[in-house]
C-alpha cells in the first residue's frame, strides 16, 4: 500500500515517526519546505515524554507522485479547499482519505472525495511543534487504552475502516466505532473547551485549569457543545467515566463541580501542553476557531440554542488574529460575569 500523512506539523510528524519506527513505509507530506528538508536530512526528532530520532521519508505536496491507497489528513481545516483540490489527482476509486483533523470535518472532506472514500477519526493524544524536524509528544501514550477512534460517516464498518485501523496500529491501538459523528462531538468537548480557552487566554492547559474563572468557562463551553450534539441527533459519548455524559450538561452545583473534576482528571498529565490554535496564534497564523468553537455557534444558530461562551471564544481569538487583543489571561474579562450560574463565580458577582 502507498500511505501518506498529509499535513505533518506536530501531530503528523509524531505519528509518522512512530509508524516508521515500527516498520511501516509511510510518506510524510508537508508544505513547510524547511521542515521537510530537516526531516529528510536528520530524521524526525520526537521529544517530551520520549526522546527518539527516527529516519523518515518526507516530501512537499508538489513532490507527491502516483496514487495513494490511504491518506491520513492532518492539515488545518483552514486550508482544506486548497489541500483537497491538490490531492484529488493522487486518488483513485479505491483510495481512502481518513481525516484526523480537529472539529467535525468529515462532511466537508466527503464533498471533495466522496462519502464512500471518506473516513474520520479522533486523536486521543497531543503534540507541540518545536522547530523544523522536532516535535514534542506532550503525554505518555503508553497509559492510553487506545490512541485513535475511527469510523465512517454512516457507521458502516467495512474493509476501508479495518485497513485504516490496522495502519494506525503501527503507532497505537485504533478503536473502531459505528458512531463516528457522536465521537466527533465528544472530541469537540476537548477542542472547543481546552483548545478554545488555551487560545483565547494565550495559556497552557495547566494555566487554564489552575484559574478559577477559566476552569469554570470549560464547564459552560462543554454544556453548549452537548446541547448542540443532541440537537443534531447524537448522544454524547462517555468521555472519561460513567458520570461524564451527564456532567457535560450542568443542572446543579454538584454536577458543575463534577465537571471541574472531569477536566482536571482528563488533563492531569498535559499541564505543559498548548492548544494547536494557540501555537498558530504565536506564529501569527490563522486558526481553526471558526471550524471548532464557530462550528458549535453555527449549530446553535441552526437549532436556536444560545452559545455565549463559544461565541466569546470566537470573538476573542478572531481579535487576537487581527492583533486587536494580546495573548493574555486578561482576556478572561470578556466572558460576561452575569453568565456564570454556580459557585465559584456567583459569589463574586
CSV table of N, CA, C and O in Angstrom, one decimal, residues 67-160:
chain,number,residue,atom,x,y,z
A,67,UNK,N,-0.6,7.4,-7.2
A,67,UNK,CA,-1.8,7.2,-6.5
A,67,UNK,C,-1.6,6.7,-5.0
A,67,UNK,O,-0.8,5.7,-4.9
A,68,UNK,N,-2.2,7.3,-4.1
A,68,UNK,CA,-2.1,6.9,-2.7
A,68,UNK,C,-3.3,6.0,-2.4
A,68,UNK,O,-4.5,6.3,-2.7
A,69,UNK,N,-3.0,4.9,-1.7
A,69,UNK,CA,-4.1,4.0,-1.3
A,69,UNK,C,-4.8,4.5,0.0
A,69,UNK,O,-6.0,4.4,0.1
A,70,UNK,N,-4.0,5.2,0.8
A,70,UNK,CA,-4.6,5.7,2.1
A,70,UNK,C,-3.9,7.0,2.5
A,70,UNK,O,-2.6,7.0,2.6
A,71,UNK,N,-4.6,8.0,2.7
A,71,UNK,CA,-4.1,9.3,3.1
A,71,UNK,C,-4.7,9.6,4.5
A,71,UNK,O,-5.9,9.6,4.7
A,72,UNK,N,-3.8,9.9,5.5
A,72,UNK,CA,-4.3,10.5,6.7
A,72,UNK,C,-4.2,12.0,6.7
A,72,UNK,O,-3.1,12.5,6.4
A,73,UNK,N,-5.3,12.7,6.9
A,73,UNK,CA,-5.3,14.1,6.7
A,73,UNK,C,-5.2,14.8,8.0
A,73,UNK,O,-6.0,14.7,8.9
A,74,UNK,N,-4.0,15.6,8.2
A,74,UNK,CA,-3.7,16.3,9.4
A,74,UNK,C,-3.5,17.8,9.2
A,74,UNK,O,-3.1,18.5,10.1
A,75,UNK,N,-3.9,18.3,8.0
A,75,UNK,CA,-3.7,19.7,7.7
A,75,UNK,C,-4.8,20.5,8.5
A,75,UNK,O,-5.7,19.9,9.0
A,76,UNK,N,-4.6,21.8,8.7
A,76,UNK,CA,-5.5,22.6,9.3
A,76,UNK,C,-6.8,22.7,8.4
A,76,UNK,O,-6.6,22.8,7.1
A,77,UNK,N,-7.9,22.8,9.0
A,77,UNK,CA,-9.2,22.9,8.1
A,77,UNK,C,-9.2,24.2,7.4
A,77,UNK,O,-9.9,24.3,6.3
A,78,UNK,N,-8.4,25.2,7.8
A,78,UNK,CA,-8.4,26.5,7.1
A,78,UNK,C,-7.9,26.4,5.7
A,78,UNK,O,-8.1,27.2,4.9
A,79,UNK,N,-7.1,25.3,5.4
A,79,UNK,CA,-6.6,25.1,4.0
A,79,UNK,C,-7.2,24.0,3.3
A,79,UNK,O,-6.7,23.5,2.3
A,80,UNK,N,-8.3,23.4,3.8
A,80,UNK,CA,-8.9,22.2,3.2
A,80,UNK,C,-9.2,22.4,1.7
A,80,UNK,O,-9.1,21.5,0.9
A,81,UNK,N,-9.8,23.6,1.4
A,81,UNK,CA,-10.1,23.8,-0.1
A,81,UNK,C,-8.9,23.5,-1.0
A,81,UNK,O,-9.0,22.7,-1.9
A,82,UNK,N,-7.8,24.1,-0.7
A,82,UNK,CA,-6.6,24.0,-1.5
A,82,UNK,C,-6.0,22.6,-1.4
A,82,UNK,O,-5.7,22.0,-2.4
A,83,UNK,N,-5.9,22.1,-0.2
A,83,UNK,CA,-5.3,20.8,0.0
A,83,UNK,C,-6.1,19.7,-0.7
A,83,UNK,O,-5.5,18.8,-1.4
A,84,UNK,N,-7.4,19.7,-0.6
A,84,UNK,CA,-8.2,18.6,-1.2
A,84,UNK,C,-8.2,18.7,-2.7
A,84,UNK,O,-8.2,17.7,-3.4
A,85,UNK,N,-8.2,19.9,-3.2
A,85,UNK,CA,-8.2,20.0,-4.7
A,85,UNK,C,-6.9,19.5,-5.2
A,85,UNK,O,-6.8,18.8,-6.3
A,86,UNK,N,-5.8,19.7,-4.5
A,86,UNK,CA,-4.5,19.2,-5.0
A,86,UNK,C,-4.3,17.7,-4.7
A,86,UNK,O,-3.5,17.1,-5.4
A,87,UNK,N,-5.1,17.2,-3.8
A,87,UNK,CA,-5.0,15.8,-3.5
A,87,UNK,C,-5.7,14.9,-4.6
A,87,UNK,O,-5.3,13.8,-4.8
A,88,UNK,N,-6.8,15.4,-5.1
A,88,UNK,CA,-7.6,14.6,-6.0
A,88,UNK,C,-6.9,13.9,-7.1
A,88,UNK,O,-7.2,12.7,-7.4
A,89,UNK,N,-5.9,14.5,-7.8
A,89,UNK,CA,-5.2,13.7,-8.8
A,89,UNK,C,-4.4,12.5,-8.3
A,89,UNK,O,-4.0,11.7,-9.1
A,90,UNK,N,-4.2,12.4,-7.0
A,90,UNK,CA,-3.4,11.3,-6.4
A,90,UNK,C,-4.3,10.3,-5.8
A,90,UNK,O,-3.9,9.5,-5.0
A,91,UNK,N,-5.6,10.3,-6.1
A,91,UNK,CA,-6.6,9.3,-5.6
A,91,UNK,C,-7.2,8.6,-6.8
A,91,UNK,O,-7.4,9.1,-7.9
A,92,UNK,N,-7.6,7.3,-6.5
A,92,UNK,CA,-8.5,6.6,-7.5
A,92,UNK,C,-9.7,6.1,-6.7
A,92,UNK,O,-9.9,6.4,-5.5
A,93,UNK,N,-10.5,5.3,-7.4
A,93,UNK,CA,-11.8,4.9,-6.7
A,93,UNK,C,-11.6,4.0,-5.5
A,93,UNK,O,-12.4,4.0,-4.6
A,94,UNK,N,-10.4,3.4,-5.4
A,94,UNK,CA,-10.1,2.6,-4.2
A,94,UNK,C,-9.4,3.3,-3.1
A,94,UNK,O,-9.2,2.7,-2.0
A,95,UNK,N,-9.0,4.5,-3.4
A,95,UNK,CA,-8.3,5.3,-2.3
A,95,UNK,C,-9.2,5.7,-1.2
A,95,UNK,O,-10.4,5.8,-1.3
A,96,UNK,N,-8.6,5.8,0.0
A,96,UNK,CA,-9.3,6.3,1.2
A,96,UNK,C,-8.6,7.5,1.8
A,96,UNK,O,-7.4,7.5,1.9
A,97,UNK,N,-9.4,8.4,2.2
A,97,UNK,CA,-8.9,9.6,2.9
A,97,UNK,C,-9.5,9.6,4.3
A,97,UNK,O,-10.7,9.6,4.5
A,98,UNK,N,-8.6,9.5,5.3
A,98,UNK,CA,-9.1,9.4,6.7
A,98,UNK,C,-8.7,10.7,7.4
A,98,UNK,O,-7.5,11.0,7.6
A,99,UNK,N,-9.6,11.6,7.7
A,99,UNK,CA,-9.3,12.9,8.3
A,99,UNK,C,-9.2,12.7,9.8
A,99,UNK,O,-10.1,12.2,10.5
A,100,UNK,N,-8.1,13.2,10.3
A,100,UNK,CA,-7.8,13.2,11.7
A,100,UNK,C,-7.8,14.6,12.3
A,100,UNK,O,-7.2,14.9,13.3
A,101,UNK,N,-8.4,15.5,11.5
A,101,UNK,CA,-8.4,17.0,11.9
A,101,UNK,C,-9.3,17.2,13.1
A,101,UNK,O,-10.1,16.4,13.4
A,102,UNK,N,-9.1,18.4,13.6
A,102,UNK,CA,-9.9,18.9,14.7
A,102,UNK,C,-11.3,19.2,14.2
A,102,UNK,O,-11.5,19.4,13.0
A,103,UNK,N,-12.3,19.4,15.1
A,103,UNK,CA,-13.6,19.8,14.7
A,103,UNK,C,-14.4,18.6,14.1
A,103,UNK,O,-14.2,17.5,14.5
A,104,UNK,N,-15.3,18.9,13.2
A,104,UNK,CA,-16.1,17.9,12.6
A,104,UNK,C,-16.0,18.1,11.0
A,104,UNK,O,-16.9,18.6,10.4
A,105,UNK,N,-14.9,17.6,10.4
A,105,UNK,CA,-14.6,18.0,9.0
A,105,UNK,C,-15.1,16.9,8.0
A,105,UNK,O,-14.9,17.1,6.8
A,106,UNK,N,-15.7,15.8,8.5
A,106,UNK,CA,-16.0,14.7,7.6
A,106,UNK,C,-16.8,15.1,6.4
A,106,UNK,O,-16.6,14.7,5.2
A,107,UNK,N,-17.9,15.8,6.6
A,107,UNK,CA,-18.8,16.2,5.5
A,107,UNK,C,-18.1,17.1,4.5
A,107,UNK,O,-18.4,16.9,3.3
A,108,UNK,N,-17.3,18.0,5.0
A,108,UNK,CA,-16.6,18.9,4.0
A,108,UNK,C,-15.6,18.0,3.2
A,108,UNK,O,-15.5,18.2,1.9
A,109,UNK,N,-14.9,17.1,3.8
A,109,UNK,CA,-13.9,16.3,3.1
A,109,UNK,C,-14.7,15.4,2.1
A,109,UNK,O,-14.3,15.3,0.9
A,110,UNK,N,-15.8,14.8,2.5
A,110,UNK,CA,-16.6,14.0,1.6
A,110,UNK,C,-17.1,14.8,0.4
A,110,UNK,O,-17.3,14.2,-0.7
A,111,UNK,N,-17.3,16.1,0.6
A,111,UNK,CA,-17.8,16.9,-0.5
A,111,UNK,C,-16.8,16.9,-1.7
A,111,UNK,O,-17.1,17.1,-2.8
A,112,UNK,N,-15.5,16.7,-1.4
A,112,UNK,CA,-14.5,16.6,-2.4
A,112,UNK,C,-14.2,15.2,-2.9
A,112,UNK,O,-14.1,15.0,-4.1
A,113,UNK,N,-14.0,14.3,-1.9
A,113,UNK,CA,-13.6,12.9,-2.3
A,113,UNK,C,-14.7,11.9,-2.3
A,113,UNK,O,-14.5,10.8,-2.8
A,114,UNK,N,-15.9,12.3,-1.9
A,114,UNK,CA,-17.0,11.3,-1.9
A,114,UNK,C,-17.1,10.6,-0.5
A,114,UNK,O,-16.1,10.3,0.1
A,115,UNK,N,-18.3,10.4,-0.1
A,115,UNK,CA,-18.5,9.8,1.3
A,115,UNK,C,-17.9,8.4,1.4
A,115,UNK,O,-17.4,8.0,2.4
A,116,UNK,N,-18.0,7.7,0.3
A,116,UNK,CA,-17.5,6.3,0.3
A,116,UNK,C,-16.0,6.2,0.6
A,116,UNK,O,-15.6,5.3,1.2
A,117,UNK,N,-15.3,7.2,0.1
A,117,UNK,CA,-13.8,7.2,0.3
A,117,UNK,C,-13.4,8.0,1.5
A,117,UNK,O,-12.2,8.1,1.8
A,118,UNK,N,-14.4,8.5,2.3
A,118,UNK,CA,-14.1,9.3,3.5
A,118,UNK,C,-14.2,8.5,4.8
A,118,UNK,O,-15.3,7.9,5.0
A,119,UNK,N,-13.2,8.6,5.6
A,119,UNK,CA,-13.3,8.1,7.0
A,119,UNK,C,-12.9,9.3,7.9
A,119,UNK,O,-12.3,10.3,7.4
A,120,UNK,N,-13.2,9.1,9.2
A,120,UNK,CA,-12.8,10.2,10.1
A,120,UNK,C,-12.4,9.5,11.4
A,120,UNK,O,-12.6,8.4,11.7
A,121,UNK,N,-11.7,10.3,12.2
A,121,UNK,CA,-11.2,9.8,13.4
A,121,UNK,C,-10.8,10.9,14.4
A,121,UNK,O,-10.4,12.0,14.1
A,122,UNK,N,-10.9,10.5,15.7
A,122,UNK,CA,-10.4,11.4,16.8
A,122,UNK,C,-9.1,10.9,17.3
A,122,UNK,O,-8.8,9.7,17.3
A,123,UNK,N,-8.2,11.9,17.6
A,123,UNK,CA,-6.9,11.6,18.1
A,123,UNK,C,-6.8,11.8,19.6
A,123,UNK,O,-7.2,12.9,20.1
A,124,UNK,N,-6.4,10.9,20.4
A,124,UNK,CA,-6.5,10.9,21.8
A,124,UNK,C,-5.2,11.1,22.5
A,124,UNK,O,-4.9,10.6,23.5
A,125,UNK,N,-4.3,11.9,21.9
A,125,UNK,CA,-3.0,12.3,22.4
A,125,UNK,C,-2.7,13.7,21.9
A,125,UNK,O,-3.3,14.2,20.9
A,126,UNK,N,-1.7,14.3,22.4
A,126,UNK,CA,-1.3,15.7,22.0
A,126,UNK,C,0.1,15.8,21.7
A,126,UNK,O,1.0,15.1,22.2
A,127,UNK,N,0.4,16.8,20.9
A,127,UNK,CA,1.8,17.1,20.5
A,127,UNK,C,2.0,18.6,20.2
A,127,UNK,O,1.0,19.3,19.9
A,128,UNK,N,3.2,19.1,20.3
A,128,UNK,CA,3.5,20.5,20.0
A,128,UNK,C,4.7,20.6,19.1
A,128,UNK,O,5.7,19.9,19.3
A,129,UNK,N,4.5,21.4,18.1
A,129,UNK,CA,5.6,21.6,17.1
A,129,UNK,C,6.7,22.5,17.8
A,129,UNK,O,6.4,23.6,18.3
A,130,UNK,N,7.9,22.1,17.8
A,130,UNK,CA,9.0,22.8,18.4
A,130,UNK,C,9.8,23.7,17.4
A,130,UNK,O,9.9,24.9,17.5
A,131,UNK,N,10.3,23.0,16.4
A,131,UNK,CA,11.0,23.7,15.3
A,131,UNK,C,11.1,22.7,14.2
A,131,UNK,O,10.8,21.5,14.3
A,132,UNK,N,11.6,23.1,13.0
A,132,UNK,CA,11.7,22.1,11.9
A,132,UNK,C,12.4,20.8,12.3
A,132,UNK,O,13.5,20.9,12.8
A,133,UNK,N,11.7,19.7,12.1
A,133,UNK,CA,12.3,18.4,12.4
A,133,UNK,C,12.1,17.9,13.8
A,133,UNK,O,12.4,16.8,14.1
A,134,UNK,N,11.6,18.8,14.7
A,134,UNK,CA,11.4,18.5,16.1
A,134,UNK,C,10.0,18.7,16.6
A,134,UNK,O,9.5,19.8,16.4
A,135,UNK,N,9.4,17.7,17.1
A,135,UNK,CA,8.0,17.8,17.7
A,135,UNK,C,8.0,17.2,19.1
A,135,UNK,O,8.7,16.2,19.4
A,136,UNK,N,7.2,17.8,20.0
A,136,UNK,CA,7.1,17.3,21.4
A,136,UNK,C,5.8,16.5,21.6
A,136,UNK,O,4.7,17.0,21.3
A,137,UNK,N,6.0,15.3,22.0
A,137,UNK,CA,4.9,14.5,22.5
A,137,UNK,C,4.5,14.8,23.9
A,137,UNK,O,5.4,14.6,24.8
A,138,UNK,N,3.4,15.4,24.1
A,138,UNK,CA,3.1,16.1,25.4
A,138,UNK,C,2.4,15.2,26.4
A,138,UNK,O,2.0,15.7,27.5
A,139,UNK,N,2.3,13.9,26.2
A,139,UNK,CA,1.8,13.0,27.2
A,139,UNK,C,2.4,11.6,27.0
A,139,UNK,O,2.9,11.3,25.9
A,140,UNK,N,2.3,10.8,28.0
A,140,UNK,CA,2.8,9.4,28.0
A,140,UNK,C,1.7,8.5,27.3
A,140,UNK,O,0.7,8.2,28.0
A,141,UNK,N,1.9,8.2,26.1
A,141,UNK,CA,0.8,7.5,25.3
A,141,UNK,C,0.7,6.0,25.7
A,141,UNK,O,-0.2,5.3,25.4
A,142,UNK,N,1.7,5.5,26.5
A,142,UNK,CA,1.7,4.1,26.9
A,142,UNK,C,0.5,3.9,28.0
A,142,UNK,O,0.1,2.8,28.2
A,143,UNK,N,0.0,5.0,28.5
A,143,UNK,CA,-1.1,4.9,29.5
A,143,UNK,C,-2.4,4.8,28.9
A,143,UNK,O,-3.4,4.6,29.5
A,144,UNK,N,-2.5,5.1,27.5
A,144,UNK,CA,-3.8,5.1,26.8
A,144,UNK,C,-4.2,3.7,26.4
A,144,UNK,O,-3.4,3.0,25.8
A,145,UNK,N,-5.5,3.4,26.6
A,145,UNK,CA,-6.0,2.1,26.1
A,145,UNK,C,-6.0,2.1,24.6
A,145,UNK,O,-5.8,1.1,24.0
A,146,UNK,N,-6.3,3.3,24.0
A,146,UNK,CA,-6.3,3.4,22.6
A,146,UNK,C,-5.9,4.8,22.2
A,146,UNK,O,-6.2,5.8,23.0
A,147,UNK,N,-5.3,5.0,21.1
A,147,UNK,CA,-4.8,6.4,20.7
A,147,UNK,C,-5.7,7.0,19.6
A,147,UNK,O,-5.6,8.2,19.4
A,148,UNK,N,-6.6,6.3,19.0
A,148,UNK,CA,-7.4,6.8,17.9
A,148,UNK,C,-8.8,6.1,18.1
A,148,UNK,O,-8.9,5.0,18.6
A,149,UNK,N,-9.8,6.8,17.5
A,149,UNK,CA,-11.1,6.2,17.4
A,149,UNK,C,-11.6,6.6,16.0
A,149,UNK,O,-11.7,7.8,15.7
A,150,UNK,N,-11.8,5.6,15.1
A,150,UNK,CA,-12.1,5.9,13.7
A,150,UNK,C,-13.4,5.2,13.3
A,150,UNK,O,-13.8,4.2,13.8
A,151,UNK,N,-13.9,5.7,12.2
A,151,UNK,CA,-15.1,5.1,11.6
A,151,UNK,C,-15.6,5.8,10.3
A,151,UNK,O,-14.9,6.8,9.9
A,152,UNK,N,-16.7,5.4,9.8
A,152,UNK,CA,-17.3,6.0,8.6
A,152,UNK,C,-18.4,6.9,9.0
A,152,UNK,O,-19.0,6.7,10.1
A,153,UNK,N,-18.8,7.9,8.1
A,153,UNK,CA,-19.8,8.8,8.4
A,153,UNK,C,-21.1,8.1,8.7
A,153,UNK,O,-21.9,8.4,9.6
A,154,UNK,N,-21.5,7.1,7.9
A,154,UNK,CA,-22.7,6.3,8.1
A,154,UNK,C,-22.7,5.2,9.1
A,154,UNK,O,-23.6,4.5,9.3
A,155,UNK,N,-21.5,5.0,9.7
A,155,UNK,CA,-21.4,4.0,10.7
A,155,UNK,C,-21.0,2.6,10.2
A,155,UNK,O,-20.8,1.7,11.0
A,156,UNK,N,-20.9,2.5,8.9
A,156,UNK,CA,-20.6,1.2,8.3
A,156,UNK,C,-19.1,0.8,8.7
A,156,UNK,O,-18.2,1.6,8.6
A,157,UNK,N,-19.0,-0.4,9.1
A,157,UNK,CA,-17.6,-1.0,9.4
A,157,UNK,C,-17.2,-2.0,8.3
A,157,UNK,O,-17.7,-3.1,8.3
A,158,UNK,N,-16.4,-1.5,7.4
A,158,UNK,CA,-16.1,-2.3,6.3
A,158,UNK,C,-14.6,-2.4,6.1
A,158,UNK,O,-13.8,-2.1,7.0
A,159,UNK,N,-14.2,-2.8,4.9
A,159,UNK,CA,-12.7,-3.0,4.6
A,159,UNK,C,-11.9,-1.8,4.8
A,159,UNK,O,-10.8,-1.8,5.3
A,160,UNK,N,-12.4,-0.6,4.4
A,160,UNK,CA,-11.7,0.6,4.5
A,160,UNK,C,-11.4,1.0,5.9
A,160,UNK,O,-10.3,1.3,6.3
